[in-house]
Amino acid sequence: MKILLVTPFITTGAKFGNFVHTGGGVAVRYENYEKQLKAAGHETRVLCPDRRTVDTWVLKDSGYITSNCMKGYPINALTPSNILRLVHCFRWCDVVVCPENEHMMSLAFFSKVFRKRMVINVHTNVHQMLSTRPTTLPIFNFVYHQFLRTALCSSRVKCYTVSETNGKLLRENGVEVSGVYELNTREEEVEHFTEKDKQQLRQHLAPGVPKSTPVILFAGRWLEEKRVHRLVSTLPSSAALVIVGDGPLDMTHYNNNNIFVHKGFLPNDKIYACFLAVDWVANASDFETFGNTSYEANSVGVPCILQPAGGHLSQISNPGTNGHFVDFDRPDEEVRSHLESFVHSPPSAEIVKMNIVRKSDAVTILDVIDPASFPKKPHEMPFESKGGDEVFRRGVLIARYVIFETVFKFAILFVGCLFNVVVVGTVAALGGVTQIKADSYQDRLIRVKMHKKRKRDKVIAFLRKTGKQEVQVERIKGAKIKEIVRDDQEGEFR
């Protein structure tokens, strides 16, 4: 099956407001989606509005390459080049998987025109995001959910989300949610991590902190909505805080005797190792649809400290087992006292793992693309009998389908697509957001070629350093790098 993955975007450079950046934990989910799909034998392509989002896994030096990566998703406006790219992609694929976005109605329209199935994944608690602007909340809340409802009016489009809390909120606003994902954890990354390794890493993360002092970890993007400043201002004097990540905000100024800042994102194996090296993983954000890092920490037996809001509410069912809720909106002294009451006695790893809140009816990416998740329409079902009543009933169903599904809903999606083209494009232009041109096949070849050159340069540097005469470079996803041999006579590489 051919699957088109539309990756999440990062809104930057806008002049008309402080936009919430997206694409961090969500981008990791889409990386995992692609790996699962490829492992199951499906053919995938990645469509991305911003090269930075997708290159985090496409061109990283560990060797994982998605040679089918395409840029050109029309995040800002449906320009002619972006429309042509969408036409090309929809003609190629069988199923489209995308996050919620301002062009949901347009993508649903393309899905209907080309008769392709489409999955919309809702990752963002938009209601919480919009609540920062109470005067416009009712309007934008209606518009956002109307976008979703319009896109879902097509029977070829399904909606999924990442937490029961957000699913309930969507249903309350009239959005039909077909299922909830469960995050795939990767605890096997640290299966061979010894106690000695934990202590060494702990000393690296929090130098000089004694073993008796509880260490709390925040790992993620440095953004305003993460509210890292609340973790800093309410930290008990008898505990230490480690901040790992990167982002638009500068956290390095928080460095002091019991706060340690490490700038830079970490790969899966290292971030899981960090979980094991600390006593708690904390997140003070009231914005999360689902707390990825806290759930991953629980999977390796590390408890979490969470703000009781959004998707966090569905992650701790029995406080004190796999974590604690702490209301960071309360005065500093109250929060500090609450933290002091339990941080010195974290639950054991066995208790944490036993009390992870798992979804009994969770779905995977393989479930949502399964044709069985898109049942046949009534008029497509086989005849139950050959009598006249059955023929008449089938005729009524076909007429209803033609009138409502083919004509009425097509008209609704067409109007929604026009709205996207005109209104969303105008707002983006007024906001000063730079348009992103569609990528070409040649651009993709150049990126892969540059990646090969970086790998070749690293091999050459290795040979010069070690003096070895030759090295065999493994194949990377079908892309072969030629063997580099040293010419001893000339002392150069060819």
Short mmCIF file of N, CA, C and O in Angstrom, two decimals, residues 92-211:
data_model
loop_
_atom_site.label_atom_id
_atom_site.label_comp_id
_atom_site.label_asym_id
_atom_site.label_seq_id
_atom_site.Cartn_x
_atom_site.Cartn_y
_atom_site.Cartn_z
N TRP A 92 -0.67 9.46 -6.57
CA TRP A 92 0.27 8.38 -6.30
C TRP A 92 -0.19 7.47 -5.15
O TRP A 92 -0.07 6.26 -5.21
N CYS A 93 -0.75 8.06 -4.08
CA CYS A 93 -0.95 7.32 -2.84
C CYS A 93 -2.29 6.59 -2.78
O CYS A 93 -3.18 6.79 -3.62
N ASP A 94 -2.40 5.73 -1.78
CA ASP A 94 -3.66 5.07 -1.46
C ASP A 94 -4.31 5.68 -0.22
O ASP A 94 -5.53 5.74 -0.11
N VAL A 95 -3.46 6.11 0.73
CA VAL A 95 -3.95 6.70 1.98
C VAL A 95 -3.08 7.91 2.32
O VAL A 95 -1.86 7.87 2.14
N VAL A 96 -3.73 8.97 2.82
CA VAL A 96 -3.01 10.17 3.27
C VAL A 96 -3.14 10.25 4.79
O VAL A 96 -4.25 10.13 5.33
N VAL A 97 -2.02 10.44 5.48
CA VAL A 97 -2.02 10.61 6.93
C VAL A 97 -1.44 11.97 7.24
O VAL A 97 -0.30 12.27 6.85
N CYS A 98 -2.20 12.82 7.92
CA CYS A 98 -1.72 14.19 8.17
C CYS A 98 -2.17 14.67 9.54
O CYS A 98 -3.15 14.17 10.10
N PRO A 99 -1.47 15.65 10.12
CA PRO A 99 -1.92 16.27 11.37
C PRO A 99 -3.01 17.29 11.09
O PRO A 99 -3.25 17.66 9.93
N GLU A 100 -3.67 17.76 12.15
CA GLU A 100 -4.64 18.83 11.96
C GLU A 100 -3.91 20.09 11.49
O GLU A 100 -2.78 20.35 11.91
N ASN A 101 -4.52 20.85 10.60
CA ASN A 101 -3.88 22.03 10.04
C ASN A 101 -4.93 22.94 9.42
O ASN A 101 -6.11 22.58 9.34
N GLU A 102 -4.51 24.10 8.99
CA GLU A 102 -5.47 25.07 8.45
C GLU A 102 -5.98 24.70 7.07
O GLU A 102 -6.88 25.35 6.55
N HIS A 103 -5.43 23.66 6.46
CA HIS A 103 -5.86 23.24 5.12
C HIS A 103 -6.57 21.89 5.15
O HIS A 103 -6.59 21.18 4.15
N MET A 104 -7.15 21.55 6.28
CA MET A 104 -7.84 20.26 6.40
C MET A 104 -8.95 20.10 5.37
O MET A 104 -9.13 19.05 4.77
N MET A 105 -9.69 21.18 5.15
CA MET A 105 -10.81 21.11 4.20
C MET A 105 -10.30 20.92 2.78
O MET A 105 -10.90 20.17 1.99
N SER A 106 -9.20 21.56 2.45
CA SER A 106 -8.64 21.40 1.11
C SER A 106 -8.15 19.98 0.89
O SER A 106 -8.39 19.37 -0.17
N LEU A 107 -7.46 19.43 1.89
CA LEU A 107 -6.97 18.06 1.76
C LEU A 107 -8.13 17.06 1.67
O LEU A 107 -8.06 16.09 0.93
N ALA A 108 -9.20 17.32 2.43
CA ALA A 108 -10.38 16.46 2.35
C ALA A 108 -11.02 16.55 0.97
O ALA A 108 -11.53 15.55 0.43
N PHE A 109 -10.99 17.74 0.38
CA PHE A 109 -11.53 17.92 -0.97
C PHE A 109 -10.72 17.11 -1.98
O PHE A 109 -11.28 16.41 -2.84
N PHE A 110 -9.39 17.18 -1.89
CA PHE A 110 -8.54 16.38 -2.77
C PHE A 110 -8.79 14.90 -2.55
O PHE A 110 -8.79 14.10 -3.50
N SER A 111 -8.99 14.51 -1.27
CA SER A 111 -9.28 13.12 -0.97
C SER A 111 -10.55 12.65 -1.65
O SER A 111 -10.61 11.53 -2.17
N LYS A 112 -11.55 13.50 -1.69
CA LYS A 112 -12.82 13.13 -2.32
C LYS A 112 -12.70 13.10 -3.84
O LYS A 112 -13.21 12.19 -4.50
N VAL A 113 -12.00 14.09 -4.40
CA VAL A 113 -11.85 14.16 -5.86
C VAL A 113 -11.12 12.93 -6.38
O VAL A 113 -11.52 12.33 -7.38
N PHE A 114 -10.03 12.55 -5.70
CA PHE A 114 -9.21 11.44 -6.17
C PHE A 114 -9.61 10.10 -5.55
O PHE A 114 -8.93 9.10 -5.76
N ARG A 115 -10.69 10.12 -4.74
CA ARG A 115 -11.23 8.89 -4.15
C ARG A 115 -10.17 8.14 -3.35
O ARG A 115 -9.99 6.94 -3.48
N LYS A 116 -9.45 8.90 -2.50
CA LYS A 116 -8.41 8.32 -1.65
C LYS A 116 -8.79 8.46 -0.17
O LYS A 116 -9.39 9.46 0.22
N ARG A 117 -8.44 7.49 0.61
CA ARG A 117 -8.72 7.55 2.04
C ARG A 117 -7.77 8.52 2.72
O ARG A 117 -6.63 8.68 2.31
N MET A 118 -8.24 9.14 3.80
CA MET A 118 -7.44 10.14 4.49
C MET A 118 -7.64 10.03 6.00
O MET A 118 -8.76 9.81 6.48
N VAL A 119 -6.55 10.17 6.75
CA VAL A 119 -6.57 10.11 8.21
C VAL A 119 -6.05 11.44 8.75
O VAL A 119 -4.95 11.86 8.41
N ILE A 120 -6.87 12.10 9.58
CA ILE A 120 -6.45 13.35 10.23
C ILE A 120 -6.13 13.02 11.69
O ILE A 120 -6.98 12.54 12.43
N ASN A 121 -4.89 13.27 12.10
CA ASN A 121 -4.47 13.04 13.48
C ASN A 121 -4.44 14.36 14.24
O ASN A 121 -3.71 15.28 13.87
N VAL A 122 -5.24 14.45 15.28
CA VAL A 122 -5.32 15.68 16.09
C VAL A 122 -4.37 15.52 17.27
O VAL A 122 -4.59 14.71 18.16
N HIS A 123 -3.31 16.31 17.26
CA HIS A 123 -2.28 16.24 18.30
C HIS A 123 -2.32 17.42 19.26
O HIS A 123 -1.72 17.36 20.32
N THR A 124 -2.98 18.49 18.90
CA THR A 124 -2.89 19.74 19.65
C THR A 124 -4.19 20.04 20.38
O THR A 124 -5.27 19.95 19.79
N ASN A 125 -4.06 20.41 21.66
CA ASN A 125 -5.22 20.86 22.43
C ASN A 125 -5.46 22.32 22.07
O ASN A 125 -5.02 23.24 22.76
N VAL A 126 -6.17 22.52 20.97
CA VAL A 126 -6.36 23.87 20.44
C VAL A 126 -7.18 24.72 21.40
O VAL A 126 -6.96 25.92 21.53
N HIS A 127 -8.13 24.11 22.11
CA HIS A 127 -8.95 24.87 23.06
C HIS A 127 -8.07 25.51 24.12
O HIS A 127 -8.26 26.67 24.48
N GLN A 128 -7.08 24.77 24.62
CA GLN A 128 -6.18 25.32 25.63
C GLN A 128 -5.31 26.41 25.04
O GLN A 128 -5.05 27.43 25.68
N MET A 129 -4.88 26.23 23.79
CA MET A 129 -4.04 27.23 23.14
C MET A 129 -4.82 28.53 22.95
O MET A 129 -4.31 29.62 23.22
N LEU A 130 -6.08 28.40 22.52
CA LEU A 130 -6.87 29.59 22.26
C LEU A 130 -7.33 30.29 23.53
O LEU A 130 -7.71 31.46 23.50
N SER A 131 -7.32 29.58 24.66
CA SER A 131 -7.79 30.18 25.91
C SER A 131 -6.89 31.32 26.37
O SER A 131 -7.28 32.09 27.24
N THR A 132 -5.69 31.42 25.78
CA THR A 132 -4.82 32.55 26.11
C THR A 132 -5.35 33.85 25.53
O THR A 132 -4.87 34.92 25.86
N ARG A 133 -6.34 33.73 24.64
CA ARG A 133 -6.98 34.92 24.05
C ARG A 133 -8.49 34.83 24.29
O ARG A 133 -9.26 34.47 23.40
N PRO A 134 -8.94 35.10 25.53
CA PRO A 134 -10.34 34.86 25.89
C PRO A 134 -11.35 35.62 25.06
O PRO A 134 -12.48 35.16 24.86
N THR A 135 -10.98 36.78 24.54
CA THR A 135 -11.96 37.57 23.77
C THR A 135 -12.28 36.93 22.43
O THR A 135 -13.40 37.05 21.93
N THR A 136 -11.32 36.23 21.85
CA THR A 136 -11.54 35.61 20.54
C THR A 136 -11.74 34.10 20.64
O THR A 136 -11.92 33.45 19.61
N LEU A 137 -11.72 33.56 21.87
CA LEU A 137 -11.84 32.11 22.04
C LEU A 137 -13.09 31.53 21.38
O LEU A 137 -13.00 30.56 20.63
N PRO A 138 -14.30 32.08 21.63
CA PRO A 138 -15.50 31.47 21.03
C PRO A 138 -15.45 31.42 19.50
O PRO A 138 -15.86 30.43 18.89
N ILE A 139 -14.92 32.49 18.89
CA ILE A 139 -14.88 32.54 17.42
C ILE A 139 -13.90 31.51 16.87
O ILE A 139 -14.25 30.68 16.03
N PHE A 140 -12.67 31.55 17.36
CA PHE A 140 -11.65 30.66 16.82
C PHE A 140 -11.91 29.21 17.19
O PHE A 140 -11.58 28.30 16.43
N ASN A 141 -12.51 28.98 18.37
CA ASN A 141 -12.85 27.62 18.75
C ASN A 141 -13.88 27.04 17.79
O ASN A 141 -13.77 25.89 17.35
N PHE A 142 -14.86 27.86 17.42
CA PHE A 142 -15.88 27.41 16.46
C PHE A 142 -15.25 27.17 15.08
O PHE A 142 -15.53 26.16 14.43
N VAL A 143 -14.40 28.10 14.64
CA VAL A 143 -13.80 27.98 13.32
C VAL A 143 -12.94 26.72 13.23
O VAL A 143 -13.03 25.96 12.26
N TYR A 144 -12.13 26.47 14.26
CA TYR A 144 -11.25 25.30 14.24
C TYR A 144 -12.06 24.01 14.15
O TYR A 144 -11.79 23.14 13.31
N HIS A 145 -13.05 23.87 15.02
CA HIS A 145 -13.84 22.64 15.02
C HIS A 145 -14.73 22.55 13.78
O HIS A 145 -15.04 21.45 13.33
N GLN A 146 -15.11 23.70 13.22
CA GLN A 146 -15.87 23.66 11.99
C GLN A 146 -15.01 23.17 10.83
O GLN A 146 -15.48 22.44 9.95
N PHE A 147 -13.73 23.56 10.85
CA PHE A 147 -12.79 23.03 9.86
C PHE A 147 -12.77 21.50 9.92
O PHE A 147 -12.85 20.81 8.91
N LEU A 148 -12.66 20.98 11.16
CA LEU A 148 -12.60 19.53 11.33
C LEU A 148 -13.92 18.87 10.91
O LEU A 148 -13.92 17.86 10.20
N ARG A 149 -15.04 19.45 11.35
CA ARG A 149 -16.33 18.86 11.01
C ARG A 149 -16.56 18.85 9.51
O ARG A 149 -17.10 17.89 8.95
N THR A 150 -16.14 19.93 8.84
CA THR A 150 -16.30 19.99 7.39
C THR A 150 -15.46 18.93 6.70
O THR A 150 -15.92 18.24 5.79
N ALA A 151 -14.21 18.80 7.13
CA ALA A 151 -13.34 17.79 6.52
C ALA A 151 -13.89 16.38 6.74
O ALA A 151 -13.82 15.53 5.85
N LEU A 152 -14.48 16.14 7.92
CA LEU A 152 -14.97 14.81 8.25
C LEU A 152 -16.34 14.52 7.67
O LEU A 152 -16.86 13.41 7.85
N CYS A 153 -16.94 15.48 6.98
CA CYS A 153 -18.24 15.19 6.37
C CYS A 153 -18.07 14.17 5.25
O CYS A 153 -19.02 13.49 4.87
N SER A 154 -16.86 14.04 4.71
CA SER A 154 -16.60 13.02 3.71
C SER A 154 -16.39 11.67 4.39
O SER A 154 -15.66 11.57 5.39
N SER A 155 -17.02 10.64 3.89
CA SER A 155 -16.89 9.31 4.48
C SER A 155 -15.50 8.73 4.24
O SER A 155 -15.15 7.69 4.82
N ARG A 156 -14.70 9.36 3.41
CA ARG A 156 -13.34 8.88 3.15
C ARG A 156 -12.33 9.42 4.16
O ARG A 156 -11.15 9.10 4.09
N VAL A 157 -12.78 10.27 5.08
CA VAL A 157 -11.88 10.92 6.03
C VAL A 157 -12.23 10.46 7.45
O VAL A 157 -13.40 10.45 7.85
N LYS A 158 -11.20 10.07 8.21
CA LYS A 158 -11.36 9.66 9.59
C LYS A 158 -10.47 10.53 10.48
O LYS A 158 -9.44 11.05 10.04
N CYS A 159 -10.88 10.66 11.74
CA CYS A 159 -10.13 11.49 12.69
C CYS A 159 -9.69 10.63 13.88
O CYS A 159 -10.48 9.85 14.43
N TYR A 160 -8.43 10.79 14.28
CA TYR A 160 -7.89 10.11 15.45
C TYR A 160 -7.15 11.13 16.30
O TYR A 160 -6.70 12.18 15.80
N THR A 161 -6.99 10.83 17.59
CA THR A 161 -6.25 11.73 18.47
C THR A 161 -5.34 10.89 19.37
O THR A 161 -5.26 9.67 19.23
N VAL A 162 -4.64 11.56 20.32
CA VAL A 162 -3.60 10.87 21.09
C VAL A 162 -3.94 10.71 22.56
O VAL A 162 -3.15 10.13 23.31
N SER A 163 -5.09 11.21 23.02
CA SER A 163 -5.48 11.02 24.42
C SER A 163 -6.98 11.01 24.54
O SER A 163 -7.69 11.66 23.76
N GLU A 164 -7.48 10.27 25.54
CA GLU A 164 -8.92 10.23 25.77
C GLU A 164 -9.46 11.60 26.15
O GLU A 164 -10.59 11.95 25.81
N THR A 165 -8.65 12.37 26.87
CA THR A 165 -9.09 13.71 27.29
C THR A 165 -9.38 14.58 26.08
O THR A 165 -10.43 15.24 26.00
N ASN A 166 -8.47 14.59 25.12
CA ASN A 166 -8.69 15.40 23.92
C ASN A 166 -9.80 14.82 23.05
O ASN A 166 -10.56 15.56 22.42
N GLY A 167 -9.93 13.48 23.04
CA GLY A 167 -11.01 12.86 22.29
C GLY A 167 -12.36 13.28 22.83
O GLY A 167 -13.30 13.55 22.06
N LYS A 168 -12.48 13.34 24.16
CA LYS A 168 -13.73 13.78 24.77
C LYS A 168 -14.04 15.23 24.42
O LYS A 168 -15.19 15.58 24.12
N LEU A 169 -13.01 16.08 24.44
CA LEU A 169 -13.20 17.49 24.10
C LEU A 169 -13.65 17.65 22.66
O LEU A 169 -14.54 18.46 22.35
N LEU A 170 -13.05 16.88 21.75
CA LEU A 170 -13.44 16.95 20.34
C LEU A 170 -14.89 16.50 20.14
O LEU A 170 -15.65 17.12 19.40
N ARG A 171 -15.27 15.42 20.82
CA ARG A 171 -16.65 14.93 20.68
C ARG A 171 -17.65 15.94 21.22
O ARG A 171 -18.75 16.09 20.68
N GLU A 172 -17.28 16.63 22.31
CA GLU A 172 -18.17 17.66 22.86
C GLU A 172 -18.39 18.80 21.87
O GLU A 172 -19.40 19.51 21.95
N ASN A 173 -17.45 18.98 20.95
CA ASN A 173 -17.57 20.03 19.93
C ASN A 173 -18.05 19.47 18.59
O ASN A 173 -17.88 20.12 17.56
N GLY A 174 -18.64 18.29 18.62
CA GLY A 174 -19.26 17.74 17.42
C GLY A 174 -18.33 17.08 16.43
O GLY A 174 -18.71 16.86 15.28
N VAL A 175 -17.10 16.75 16.85
CA VAL A 175 -16.15 16.09 15.97
C VAL A 175 -16.17 14.60 16.24
O VAL A 175 -16.01 14.16 17.39
N GLU A 176 -16.35 13.80 15.22
CA GLU A 176 -16.38 12.34 15.37
C GLU A 176 -14.96 11.80 15.40
O GLU A 176 -14.22 11.90 14.42
N VAL A 177 -14.58 11.21 16.53
CA VAL A 177 -13.24 10.65 16.71
C VAL A 177 -13.32 9.13 16.58
O VAL A 177 -14.08 8.48 17.30
N SER A 178 -12.54 8.57 15.68
CA SER A 178 -12.61 7.14 15.40
C SER A 178 -11.73 6.29 16.30
O SER A 178 -11.89 5.07 16.35
N GLY A 179 -10.79 6.91 17.01
CA GLY A 179 -9.92 6.13 17.88
C GLY A 179 -8.83 6.98 18.50
O GLY A 179 -8.67 8.16 18.17
N VAL A 180 -8.08 6.37 19.42
CA VAL A 180 -7.00 7.06 20.14
C VAL A 180 -5.72 6.25 19.98
O VAL A 180 -5.70 5.03 20.19
N TYR A 181 -4.64 6.94 19.62
CA TYR A 181 -3.34 6.29 19.50
C TYR A 181 -2.73 6.04 20.88
O TYR A 181 -3.03 6.75 21.85
N GLU A 182 -1.86 5.06 20.95
CA GLU A 182 -1.01 4.90 22.12
C GLU A 182 0.44 5.03 21.66
O GLU A 182 0.83 4.45 20.65
N LEU A 183 1.19 5.80 22.42
CA LEU A 183 2.59 6.07 22.04
C LEU A 183 3.41 4.79 22.11
O LEU A 183 3.36 4.04 23.08
N ASN A 184 4.18 4.55 21.06
CA ASN A 184 5.09 3.40 21.04
C ASN A 184 6.37 3.77 21.79
O ASN A 184 7.07 4.70 21.41
N THR A 185 6.62 3.04 22.86
CA THR A 185 7.83 3.32 23.65
C THR A 185 8.99 2.46 23.15
O THR A 185 8.79 1.46 22.47
N ARG A 186 10.21 2.85 23.53
CA ARG A 186 11.41 2.17 23.04
C ARG A 186 12.34 1.84 24.21
O ARG A 186 13.52 2.20 24.20
N GLU A 187 11.79 1.18 25.23
CA GLU A 187 12.60 0.85 26.40
C GLU A 187 13.73 -0.13 26.09
O GLU A 187 14.68 -0.25 26.86
N GLU A 188 13.62 -0.82 24.92
CA GLU A 188 14.71 -1.72 24.55
C GLU A 188 16.01 -0.98 24.28
O GLU A 188 17.09 -1.59 24.25
N GLU A 189 15.91 0.34 24.10
CA GLU A 189 17.12 1.14 23.86
C GLU A 189 18.08 1.10 25.05
O GLU A 189 19.27 1.33 24.90
N VAL A 190 17.55 0.84 26.25
CA VAL A 190 18.40 0.88 27.46
C VAL A 190 18.36 -0.44 28.21
O VAL A 190 18.54 -0.47 29.43
N GLU A 191 18.13 -1.53 27.51
CA GLU A 191 18.07 -2.84 28.16
C GLU A 191 19.38 -3.20 28.84
O GLU A 191 19.39 -3.86 29.89
N HIS A 192 20.50 -2.79 28.26
CA HIS A 192 21.81 -3.17 28.79
C HIS A 192 22.46 -2.03 29.59
O HIS A 192 23.67 -2.03 29.81
N PHE A 193 21.64 -1.08 30.03
CA PHE A 193 22.15 0.06 30.81
C PHE A 193 22.33 -0.39 32.25
O PHE A 193 21.37 -0.73 32.95
N THR A 194 23.58 -0.41 32.74
CA THR A 194 23.88 -0.92 34.08
C THR A 194 23.74 0.17 35.14
O THR A 194 23.62 1.36 34.83
N GLU A 195 23.77 -0.26 36.39
CA GLU A 195 23.69 0.70 37.50
C GLU A 195 24.89 1.64 37.49
O GLU A 195 24.76 2.83 37.82
N LYS A 196 26.03 1.13 37.11
CA LYS A 196 27.22 1.98 37.02
C LYS A 196 27.03 3.04 35.94
O LYS A 196 27.40 4.21 36.13
N ASP A 197 26.44 2.64 34.80
CA ASP A 197 26.16 3.60 33.73
C ASP A 197 25.21 4.70 34.21
O ASP A 197 25.39 5.88 33.89
N LYS A 198 24.21 4.30 35.00
CA LYS A 198 23.25 5.27 35.53
C LYS A 198 23.95 6.31 36.40
O LYS A 198 23.70 7.51 36.27
N GLN A 199 24.81 5.84 37.30
CA GLN A 199 25.48 6.77 38.21
C GLN A 199 26.44 7.70 37.47
O GLN A 199 26.55 8.89 37.80
N GLN A 200 27.12 7.18 36.46
CA GLN A 200 28.02 8.03 35.67
C GLN A 200 27.25 9.10 34.92
O GLN A 200 27.66 10.27 34.89
N LEU A 201 26.13 8.71 34.33
CA LEU A 201 25.32 9.68 33.60
C LEU A 201 24.69 10.68 34.56
O LEU A 201 24.58 11.88 34.24
N ARG A 202 24.29 10.23 35.72
CA ARG A 202 23.71 11.13 36.72
C ARG A 202 24.73 12.22 37.11
O ARG A 202 24.38 13.39 37.24
N GLN A 203 25.98 11.81 37.28
CA GLN A 203 27.02 12.79 37.62
C GLN A 203 27.29 13.74 36.46
O GLN A 203 27.68 14.89 36.67
N HIS A 204 27.12 13.25 35.25
CA HIS A 204 27.29 14.13 34.09
C HIS A 204 26.14 15.14 34.00
O HIS A 204 26.37 16.32 33.70
N LEU A 205 24.92 14.68 34.27
CA LEU A 205 23.77 15.58 34.18
C LEU A 205 23.75 16.57 35.34
O LEU A 205 23.42 17.75 35.14
N ALA A 206 24.04 16.10 36.55
CA ALA A 206 23.99 16.96 37.73
C ALA A 206 25.28 16.80 38.53
O ALA A 206 25.32 16.08 39.54
N PRO A 207 26.35 17.42 38.06
CA PRO A 207 27.67 17.24 38.71
C PRO A 207 27.64 17.68 40.17
O PRO A 207 27.11 18.75 40.51
N GLY A 208 28.22 16.85 41.01
CA GLY A 208 28.36 17.20 42.42
C GLY A 208 27.12 16.99 43.26
O GLY A 208 27.15 17.22 44.47
N VAL A 209 26.02 16.57 42.67
CA VAL A 209 24.80 16.35 43.45
C VAL A 209 24.89 14.98 44.11
O VAL A 209 25.08 13.97 43.42
N PRO A 210 24.74 14.89 45.42
CA PRO A 210 24.84 13.59 46.10
C PRO A 210 23.70 12.65 45.72
O PRO A 210 22.64 13.09 45.27
N LYS A 211 23.94 11.37 45.91
CA LYS A 211 22.96 10.36 45.52
C LYS A 211 21.66 10.50 46.30
O LYS A 211 20.58 10.14 45.82
#
